[in-house]
Coordinates of C-alpha atoms in Angstrom, one line a residue:
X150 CA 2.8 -23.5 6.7
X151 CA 2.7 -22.8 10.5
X152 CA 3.7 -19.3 10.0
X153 CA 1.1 -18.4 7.3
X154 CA -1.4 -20.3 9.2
X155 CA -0.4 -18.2 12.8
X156 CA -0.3 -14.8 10.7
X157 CA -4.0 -15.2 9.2
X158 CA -4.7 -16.6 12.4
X159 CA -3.5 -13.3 13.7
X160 CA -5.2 -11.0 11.2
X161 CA -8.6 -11.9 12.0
X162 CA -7.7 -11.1 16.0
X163 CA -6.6 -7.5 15.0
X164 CA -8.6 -6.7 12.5
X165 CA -11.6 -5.4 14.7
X166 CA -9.0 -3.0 16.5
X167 CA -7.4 -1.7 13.0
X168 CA -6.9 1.8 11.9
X169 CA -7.1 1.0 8.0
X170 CA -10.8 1.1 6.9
X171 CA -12.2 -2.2 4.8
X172 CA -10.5 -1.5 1.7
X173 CA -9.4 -3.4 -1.7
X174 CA -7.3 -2.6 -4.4
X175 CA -4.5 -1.5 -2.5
X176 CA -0.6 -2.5 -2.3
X177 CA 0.7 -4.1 0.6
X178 CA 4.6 -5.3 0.8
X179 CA 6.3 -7.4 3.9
X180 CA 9.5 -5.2 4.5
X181 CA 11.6 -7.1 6.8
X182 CA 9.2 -7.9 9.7
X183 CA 6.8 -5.5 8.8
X184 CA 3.6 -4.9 6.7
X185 CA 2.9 -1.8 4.6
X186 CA -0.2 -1.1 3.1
X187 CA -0.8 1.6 0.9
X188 CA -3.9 3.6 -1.2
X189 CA -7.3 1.2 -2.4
X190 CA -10.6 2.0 -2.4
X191 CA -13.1 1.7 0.0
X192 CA -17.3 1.0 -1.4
X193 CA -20.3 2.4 0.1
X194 CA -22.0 -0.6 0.4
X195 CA -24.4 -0.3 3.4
X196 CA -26.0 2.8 2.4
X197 CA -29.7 2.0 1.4
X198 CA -29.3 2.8 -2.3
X199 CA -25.3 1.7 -2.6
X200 CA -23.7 3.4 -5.7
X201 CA -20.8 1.0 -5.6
X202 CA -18.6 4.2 -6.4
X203 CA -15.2 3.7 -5.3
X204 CA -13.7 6.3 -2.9
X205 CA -10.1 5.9 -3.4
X206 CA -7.2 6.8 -0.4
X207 CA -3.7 7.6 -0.3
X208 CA -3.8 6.2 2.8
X209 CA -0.3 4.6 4.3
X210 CA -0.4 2.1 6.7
X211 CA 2.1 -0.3 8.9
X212 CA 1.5 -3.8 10.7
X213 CA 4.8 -4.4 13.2
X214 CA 5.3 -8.3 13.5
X215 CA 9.0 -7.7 15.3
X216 CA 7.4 -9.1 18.8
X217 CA 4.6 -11.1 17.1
X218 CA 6.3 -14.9 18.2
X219 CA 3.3 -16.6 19.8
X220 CA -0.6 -16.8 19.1
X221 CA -1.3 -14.8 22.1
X222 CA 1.3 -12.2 20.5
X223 CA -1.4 -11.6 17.9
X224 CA -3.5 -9.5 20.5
X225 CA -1.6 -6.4 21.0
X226 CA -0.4 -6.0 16.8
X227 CA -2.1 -3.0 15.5
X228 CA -1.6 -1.3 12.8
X229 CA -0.2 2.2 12.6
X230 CA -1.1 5.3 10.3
X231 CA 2.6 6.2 8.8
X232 CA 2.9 9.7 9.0
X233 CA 2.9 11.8 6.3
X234 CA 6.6 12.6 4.6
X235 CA 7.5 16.2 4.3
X236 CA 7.4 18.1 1.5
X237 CA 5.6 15.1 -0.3
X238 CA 2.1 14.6 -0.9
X239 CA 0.3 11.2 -1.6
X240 CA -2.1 10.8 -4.4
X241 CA -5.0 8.6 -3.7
X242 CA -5.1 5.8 -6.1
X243 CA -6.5 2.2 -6.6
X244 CA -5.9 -1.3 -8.9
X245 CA -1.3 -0.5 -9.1
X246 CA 1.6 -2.4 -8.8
X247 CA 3.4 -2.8 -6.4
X248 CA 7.1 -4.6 -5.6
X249 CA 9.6 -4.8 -3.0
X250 CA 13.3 -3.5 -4.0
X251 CA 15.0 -4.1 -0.8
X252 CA 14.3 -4.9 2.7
X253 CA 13.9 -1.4 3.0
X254 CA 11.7 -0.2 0.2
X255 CA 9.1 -0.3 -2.3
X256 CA 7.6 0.6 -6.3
X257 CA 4.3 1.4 -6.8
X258 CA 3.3 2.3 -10.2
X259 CA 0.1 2.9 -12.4
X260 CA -3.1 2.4 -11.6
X261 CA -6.3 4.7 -11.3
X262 CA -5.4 8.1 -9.6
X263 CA -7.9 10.0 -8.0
X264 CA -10.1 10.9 -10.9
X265 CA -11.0 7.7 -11.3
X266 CA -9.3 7.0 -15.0
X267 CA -6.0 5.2 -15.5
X268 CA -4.5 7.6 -18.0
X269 CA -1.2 8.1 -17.0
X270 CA -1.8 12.1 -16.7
X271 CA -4.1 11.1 -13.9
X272 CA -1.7 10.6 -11.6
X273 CA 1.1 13.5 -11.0
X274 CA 3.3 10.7 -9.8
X275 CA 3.1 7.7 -11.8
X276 CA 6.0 5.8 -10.7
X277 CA 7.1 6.0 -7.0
X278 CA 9.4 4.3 -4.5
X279 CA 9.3 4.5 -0.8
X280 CA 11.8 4.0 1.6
X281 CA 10.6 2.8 5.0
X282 CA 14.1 3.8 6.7
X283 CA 13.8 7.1 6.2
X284 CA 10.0 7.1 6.0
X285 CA 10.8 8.9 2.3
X286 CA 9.0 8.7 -1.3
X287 CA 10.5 9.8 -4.2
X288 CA 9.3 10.4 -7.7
X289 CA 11.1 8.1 -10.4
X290 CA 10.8 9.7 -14.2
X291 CA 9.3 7.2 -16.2
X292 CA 8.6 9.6 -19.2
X293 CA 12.0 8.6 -21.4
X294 CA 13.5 5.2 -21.9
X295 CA 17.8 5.5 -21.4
X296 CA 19.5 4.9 -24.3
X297 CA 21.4 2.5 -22.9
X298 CA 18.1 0.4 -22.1
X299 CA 18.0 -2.9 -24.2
X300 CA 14.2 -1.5 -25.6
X301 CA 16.4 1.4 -26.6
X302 CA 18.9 -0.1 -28.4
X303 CA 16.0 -2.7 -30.3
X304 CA 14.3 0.5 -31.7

């Protein structure tokens, strides 16, 4: 309960000095001892007719809590932009899944892709892992079930 309450505690300090815009429906994972964030939406909100479209981001983002032991700690976090992999290319999306599959990486799948619908054709990439060691994403095929799968063998 101490931690949890030190963390929040800690947001709200850094959160005027943050990269990441105000967003929601994004995907964030604890890896070890850090935080990754990844895609949303942002709202345009403050305009003086709001059209409450969403804008989403493939964004990528990293909180490092490694030195964060102490309150006064919670000063100098900031998150960090991670950079772009090579030879990969991000697709903005909003409202997917996400879930840690080591200390070292992460799923996102589904949600609404750029275009704004959640067929799966919206999104070139449906199902993707990334790999903070190697600062790596990868493309997992999700268009056939294995035939050794237990759905497989039920059908």
């Amino acid at each position: 309960m101490k931690l949890a309450f030190t963390l929040a505690l800690g947001a709200t300090a850094v959160w005027a000095q943050s990269i990441p815009p105000a967003m929601y429906k994004q995907g964030c994972e604890l890896l070890g001892k850090k935080i990754f964030c990844f895609g949303g939406a942002v709202r345009d909100i403050y305009s003086a007719n709001p059209t409450y479209n969403d804008d989403f981001l493939s964004g990528h983002y990293v909180l490092d809590l490694s030195n964060f032991t102490t309150l006064q700690d919670a000063a100098n976090l900031q998150w960090q932009q991670v950079p772009d992999p090579a030879g990969y290319q991000l697709e903005a999306r909003g409202n997917f899944a996400t879930a840690k599959v080591s200390d070292n990486s992460y799923i996102v799948f589904g949600g609404a892709g750029p275009k704004k619908t959640y067929e799966a054709s919206a999104l070139v990439n449906l199902t993707t892992i990334y790999s903070a060691d190697t600062n790596t994403w990868r493309t997992v095929d999700t268009s056939a079930v294995p035939s050794d799968s237990p759905i497989a063998k039920q059908a």
